[in-house]
Coordinates of C-alpha atoms and ligand atoms in Angstrom, one line a residue:
M19 CA -0.8 35.1 11.8
I20 CA 1.0 35.6 15.1
D21 CA -1.6 37.4 17.2
Q22 CA 0.4 40.5 18.0
R23 CA -2.2 41.9 20.4
L24 CA -1.3 39.2 22.9
L25 CA 2.5 39.4 22.9
P26 CA 4.7 39.3 24.9
Q27 CA 2.5 37.4 27.4
D28 CA 1.1 34.8 24.9
F29 CA 2.3 33.5 21.6
K30 CA -0.8 32.4 19.6
I31 CA -1.1 31.7 15.9
N32 CA -4.5 32.5 14.2
S33 CA -5.6 31.0 10.9
Y34 CA -8.1 32.5 8.6
N35 CA -10.2 31.1 5.7
R36 CA -12.1 34.2 4.6
Y37 CA -10.7 37.5 3.3
Q38 CA -13.2 39.4 5.4
D39 CA -11.6 37.9 8.5
V40 CA -8.1 38.8 7.2
A41 CA -9.4 42.4 6.8
E42 CA -10.7 42.4 10.3
A43 CA -7.4 41.0 11.6
I44 CA -5.6 43.8 9.9
Q45 CA -8.0 46.4 11.2
T46 CA -7.8 45.2 14.8
M47 CA -4.1 44.8 14.6
V48 CA -3.8 41.1 15.1
I49 CA -1.2 41.7 12.4
R50 CA 0.4 45.1 11.9
G51 CA 3.4 46.8 10.3
A52 CA 3.3 48.0 6.7
P53 CA 5.1 45.1 5.0
A54 CA 3.3 42.5 7.1
I55 CA -0.2 43.9 6.3
G56 CA 0.8 44.1 2.6
A57 CA 1.6 40.3 2.6
A58 CA -1.5 39.6 4.6
A59 CA -3.7 41.4 2.1
A60 CA -2.1 39.4 -0.7
F61 CA -3.1 36.2 1.0
G62 CA -6.5 37.7 1.7
L63 CA -7.0 38.2 -1.9
A64 CA -5.9 34.7 -2.7
L65 CA -8.5 33.5 -0.2
A66 CA -11.1 35.6 -1.9
G67 CA -10.3 33.7 -5.1
F68 CA -11.1 30.4 -3.4
Q69 CA -14.2 31.8 -1.7
S70 CA -15.7 33.0 -4.9
Q71 CA -18.2 30.6 -6.6
A72 CA -17.4 32.2 -10.0
S73 CA -16.8 29.8 -12.9
T74 CA -15.7 32.3 -15.5
K75 CA -12.6 34.5 -15.2
E76 CA -14.6 37.7 -15.7
A77 CA -16.9 36.8 -12.8
L78 CA -14.0 35.9 -10.6
L79 CA -12.2 39.2 -11.4
Q80 CA -15.3 41.0 -10.3
D81 CA -15.3 39.2 -6.9
L82 CA -11.6 39.8 -6.5
R83 CA -12.0 43.6 -7.2
E84 CA -14.7 43.8 -4.5
A85 CA -12.5 41.9 -2.0
G86 CA -9.6 44.2 -2.9
E87 CA -11.7 47.3 -2.0
H88 CA -12.7 45.7 1.2
L89 CA -9.1 44.8 2.2
K90 CA -7.8 48.2 1.3
K91 CA -10.2 49.9 3.7
A92 CA -8.8 48.0 6.7
R93 CA -6.0 50.5 7.3
P94 CA -5.5 53.6 5.1
T95 CA -2.0 54.9 5.7
A96 CA 0.4 52.0 5.0
V97 CA 0.6 52.0 1.2
N98 CA 2.0 48.4 1.2
L99 CA -1.6 47.2 1.7
A100 CA -2.9 49.0 -1.4
W101 CA 0.3 48.1 -3.3
A102 CA -0.1 44.4 -2.7
V103 CA -3.8 44.4 -3.7
K104 CA -2.9 46.3 -6.8
R105 CA -0.2 43.9 -7.7
M106 CA -2.5 40.9 -7.2
L107 CA -5.3 42.4 -9.2
R108 CA -3.0 43.4 -12.0
A109 CA -1.7 39.8 -12.2
A110 CA -5.3 38.5 -12.2
D111 CA -6.2 40.9 -15.0
G112 CA -3.3 39.8 -17.2
F113 CA -3.8 36.1 -16.5
E114 CA -4.7 34.0 -19.4
G115 CA -6.4 30.7 -18.5
P116 CA -9.4 29.3 -16.7
A117 CA -10.7 30.5 -13.3
D118 CA -9.3 27.6 -11.4
K119 CA -5.8 28.2 -12.7
L120 CA -6.2 31.8 -11.8
R121 CA -7.0 30.9 -8.2
E122 CA -3.8 28.9 -8.0
H123 CA -1.8 31.6 -9.7
L124 CA -2.9 34.1 -7.0
Q125 CA -2.0 31.8 -4.2
N126 CA 1.5 31.4 -5.7
L127 CA 1.8 35.2 -6.2
A128 CA 0.9 35.8 -2.5
K129 CA 3.7 33.4 -1.5
E130 CA 6.1 35.1 -3.9
I131 CA 5.2 38.5 -2.3
A132 CA 5.9 37.1 1.2
D133 CA 9.2 35.5 0.1
E134 CA 10.3 38.6 -1.6
D135 CA 9.7 40.7 1.5
V136 CA 12.1 38.6 3.5
E137 CA 14.8 38.9 0.8
I138 CA 14.3 42.7 0.4
N139 CA 14.5 43.2 4.2
K140 CA 17.8 41.4 4.4
R141 CA 19.2 43.3 1.6
L142 CA 18.2 46.7 3.0
S143 CA 19.4 45.7 6.4
E144 CA 22.9 44.9 5.0
F145 CA 23.0 48.4 3.5
G146 CA 21.8 50.0 6.7
A147 CA 24.1 48.0 8.9
A148 CA 27.1 49.7 7.2
L149 CA 25.9 53.0 8.8
I150 CA 26.0 51.6 12.3
E151 CA 29.2 51.8 14.3
D152 CA 30.6 49.8 17.1
G153 CA 29.3 51.4 20.4
D154 CA 26.3 53.1 18.9
H155 CA 23.3 53.8 21.0
I156 CA 20.2 53.8 18.7
V157 CA 16.7 55.2 19.3
H158 CA 14.1 53.0 17.6
H159 CA 10.4 53.8 17.3
C160 CA 7.4 51.4 17.1
N161 CA 8.1 47.9 16.0
T162 CA 9.7 47.3 12.6
G163 CA 11.1 43.8 13.1
A164 CA 10.2 40.3 12.0
L165 CA 6.7 40.9 13.5
A166 CA 6.1 44.0 11.3
T167 CA 7.2 42.2 8.2
V168 CA 7.1 38.7 6.9
D169 CA 10.4 38.1 8.5
W170 CA 13.6 39.9 9.5
G171 CA 12.4 43.5 9.6
T172 CA 13.4 46.9 8.3
A173 CA 14.7 49.4 10.8
L174 CA 15.0 46.7 13.4
G175 CA 16.4 44.4 10.7
V176 CA 19.3 47.0 10.3
I177 CA 19.9 46.8 14.0
R178 CA 19.7 43.0 14.0
M179 CA 22.2 42.8 11.1
A180 CA 24.6 45.1 12.8
H181 CA 24.4 43.0 15.9
E182 CA 25.0 39.8 13.8
Q183 CA 28.0 41.4 12.3
G184 CA 29.5 41.6 15.8
K185 CA 28.9 45.3 16.4
K186 CA 28.4 46.2 20.1
I187 CA 25.2 48.2 20.0
H188 CA 22.5 49.2 22.4
V189 CA 18.9 50.2 21.6
F190 CA 16.7 52.8 23.3
V191 CA 13.2 51.4 22.6
D192 CA 10.5 54.1 22.4
E193 CA 7.5 52.5 24.2
T194 CA 5.2 53.9 21.4
R195 CA 1.9 54.9 22.8
P196 CA -0.9 54.0 22.7
R197 CA -0.5 50.5 21.4
L198 CA 3.0 50.1 22.9
Q199 CA 4.5 48.3 19.9
G200 CA 7.9 49.3 21.2
A201 CA 7.5 48.2 24.8
R202 CA 5.7 45.0 23.9
L203 CA 6.9 43.8 20.5
T204 CA 10.3 45.4 19.9
A205 CA 11.5 44.6 23.4
W206 CA 10.3 41.0 22.9
E207 CA 12.2 40.7 19.6
L208 CA 15.4 42.2 21.0
E209 CA 15.2 39.6 23.8
Q210 CA 15.2 36.9 21.1
Y211 CA 18.2 38.4 19.3
G212 CA 20.2 39.0 22.5
I213 CA 20.5 42.7 21.7
P214 CA 20.9 45.0 24.8
Y215 CA 18.1 47.6 25.1
D216 CA 16.3 49.9 27.5
I217 CA 12.7 50.9 27.0
I218 CA 12.2 54.6 27.3
T219 CA 9.0 56.7 27.4
D220 CA 8.1 58.4 24.2
G221 CA 9.1 61.8 25.4
S222 CA 12.6 60.9 26.6
S223 CA 14.7 60.8 23.5
G224 CA 15.4 64.6 23.3
Y225 CA 16.8 64.6 26.8
L226 CA 19.0 61.5 26.0
M227 CA 20.3 63.2 22.9
R228 CA 21.2 66.4 24.8
K229 CA 23.1 64.2 27.3
G230 CA 25.1 62.8 24.4
L231 CA 23.7 59.3 24.9
V232 CA 22.3 58.7 21.4
Q233 CA 24.3 58.3 18.1
K234 CA 21.6 57.3 15.7
V235 CA 17.8 57.3 15.2
I236 CA 16.2 54.7 13.0
F237 CA 12.5 54.1 12.3
G238 CA 10.5 52.5 9.5
A239 CA 7.9 54.0 7.2
D240 CA 4.3 53.3 6.3
R241 CA 4.1 55.5 3.2
V242 CA 6.8 57.8 1.7
A243 CA 5.7 60.6 -0.7
A244 CA 7.5 61.2 -3.9
N245 CA 9.3 64.3 -2.4
G246 CA 10.7 62.1 0.5
D247 CA 8.3 63.0 3.3
V248 CA 7.8 59.9 5.5
A249 CA 4.6 58.9 7.2
N250 CA 5.3 56.6 10.1
K251 CA 4.1 55.7 13.6
I252 CA 2.9 58.8 15.6
G253 CA 5.9 60.3 17.4
S254 CA 8.4 59.8 14.5
Y255 CA 8.2 63.5 13.6
M256 CA 9.0 64.7 17.1
L257 CA 11.9 62.1 17.3
A258 CA 13.3 63.4 14.0
L259 CA 13.0 67.0 15.1
A260 CA 14.9 66.3 18.3
A261 CA 17.6 64.4 16.3
Y262 CA 17.9 67.3 13.8
D263 CA 18.3 69.8 16.6
N264 CA 21.0 67.7 18.1
G265 CA 22.9 67.0 14.9
I266 CA 22.1 63.2 15.2
P267 CA 21.3 61.3 12.0
A268 CA 17.7 60.1 11.6
Y269 CA 17.2 57.3 9.1
S270 CA 14.1 55.8 7.7
A271 CA 14.3 52.2 6.6
F272 CA 11.7 50.7 4.2
P273 CA 11.3 48.7 1.0
I274 CA 10.8 50.7 -2.2
S275 CA 7.2 49.4 -2.3
T276 CA 6.5 51.9 0.6
V277 CA 7.2 54.8 -1.8
D278 CA 3.9 56.2 -3.2
F279 CA 5.1 57.7 -6.4
E280 CA 1.6 59.1 -7.1
L281 CA 1.7 61.3 -4.0
E282 CA 3.7 64.5 -4.5
R283 CA 3.9 65.6 -0.8
G284 CA 3.6 64.1 2.6
D285 CA 0.6 66.2 3.6
L286 CA -1.4 64.3 0.9
I287 CA -0.9 61.0 2.8
P288 CA -4.2 59.8 4.4
I289 CA -3.5 59.5 8.1
E290 CA -5.5 56.9 10.0
E291 CA -7.3 58.1 13.1
R292 CA -8.2 55.2 15.4
E293 CA -10.8 55.0 18.1
A294 CA -10.3 57.1 21.2
A295 CA -10.7 54.1 23.4
E296 CA -7.1 53.0 22.6
V297 CA -5.9 56.1 24.4
L298 CA -8.5 56.3 27.1
Q299 CA -8.6 52.7 28.3
L300 CA -5.0 52.9 29.7
Q301 CA -4.9 51.4 33.2
L302 CA -2.6 52.0 36.2
L303 CA -2.8 49.8 39.2
G304 CA -5.7 48.0 37.6
K305 CA -7.8 51.2 37.3
R306 CA -8.6 53.4 34.3
V307 CA -6.4 56.6 34.5
T308 CA -8.6 59.0 32.6
P309 CA -11.9 60.6 33.8
E310 CA -14.8 58.5 32.7
S311 CA -16.1 61.3 30.4
A312 CA -12.6 62.2 29.0
S313 CA -12.3 62.5 25.2
A314 CA -9.2 61.8 23.1
R315 CA -7.8 62.0 19.5
N316 CA -5.8 59.1 18.4
F317 CA -3.8 59.7 15.2
A318 CA -1.9 56.5 14.4
F319 CA 0.8 58.2 12.2
D320 CA 2.5 61.5 11.5
V321 CA 4.5 62.8 8.7
T322 CA 8.2 63.7 9.0
P323 CA 9.3 66.2 6.3
A324 CA 12.1 65.0 4.0
R325 CA 14.5 67.8 5.3
L326 CA 14.6 66.1 8.7
I327 CA 15.5 62.6 7.3
S328 CA 19.3 62.1 6.9
A329 CA 18.9 59.1 4.5
W330 CA 16.5 56.4 3.4
I331 CA 17.7 52.8 3.9
T332 CA 16.2 50.7 1.0
E333 CA 16.9 47.5 -0.8
K334 CA 18.4 49.7 -3.6
G335 CA 21.0 51.1 -1.2
V336 CA 21.2 54.1 1.2
I337 CA 19.6 57.0 -0.5
Y338 CA 20.6 60.6 0.5
P339 CA 18.8 63.8 -0.3
P340 CA 17.7 65.1 -2.7
F341 CA 15.6 62.0 -2.5
K342 CA 13.6 62.4 -5.7
V343 CA 16.8 62.7 -7.9
N344 CA 18.8 60.1 -6.0
L345 CA 15.9 57.6 -6.0
K346 CA 15.7 57.7 -9.7
A347 CA 19.4 57.0 -10.0
A348 CA 19.2 54.1 -7.5
M349 CA 16.2 52.5 -9.3
V350 CA 18.3 52.0 -12.5
N351 CA 20.9 50.0 -10.6
Ligands
MRU4 O1 0.2 50.9 13.6 P1 1.3 50.0 13.2 O2 1.8 49.2 14.3 O3 0.9 49.1 12.0 O4 2.4 50.9 12.7 C1 3.6 50.4 12.2 C2 4.7 51.4 11.9 O5 4.5 52.6 12.0 C3 6.0 50.9 11.5 O6 7.0 51.7 11.8 C4 6.0 50.8 9.9 O7 4.9 50.0 9.5 C5 7.2 50.1 9.4 S1 7.2 48.4 9.8 C6 8.5 47.6 9.1

């Protein structure tokens, strides 16, 4: 894993041999971004297979289920994590053969999940890039690029694809408090791709929209409810509200594995609340900015109602409202 806590100052790769350490890396955001933590959890489960001393398939399955529960607890909102664990466990359940072969099988499946992710991102990015026009200024929230996925990216993947197609675009990068995924990670990625950008503070986009400086808003998703409500990095809802008020399209880009078909509405999505220290430890001029005894709430995600989302950008194509109906149609293609 690229240690994303250290970027852009340091580029360091960490290796893990135990699923418990993978879970901790997910929790502490060494790795982050919904598809990336999904793939990491799949590899975590494969590691759990090799860690287990079990000699029978049944005993191994028991250890794998325990590891799956542990990994799922690392971060609750992004459904890709639970989706990957479920897919691995289902494959383990249905596997016919000895325990050692099952271990290998899980390792191969984790690789398959990772490879698929890259392919899916590229496909959805091609669909999304068709929505981007030459000269567009695009507000992007959080980090949804190669770092947040196995490679390429979702919302940022769309931007990257449009750029590679030769479209002249410019990105307004929401800095994305408190972990600053935009200012640190998205800006770092855009530098690599040679895409022009400006970092903006999280509250700026409404003003820029009113000034006519923004043509599109694109963000990712951590979990999408069956009715089309989108949970994503905190601040996405306010961004979508401002876009709606200004008649600017707001797109959410994600793989279909981010849709939680079992959850009817967005308000049922579990929202991670992280420790207050992430907000309170902010420093300016080398000094903590908040009073020593200050308290804070630190919700990592919010939910944007489906009515504020202009379209979903997925590997099955661009899906317009009503999402439930149109997703069904897209799935048969
Ligand atoms: O807390 P993070 O950094 O894991 O949150 C990530 C996001 O909210 C992304 O927008 C989302 O996972 C989509 S990444 C392709």
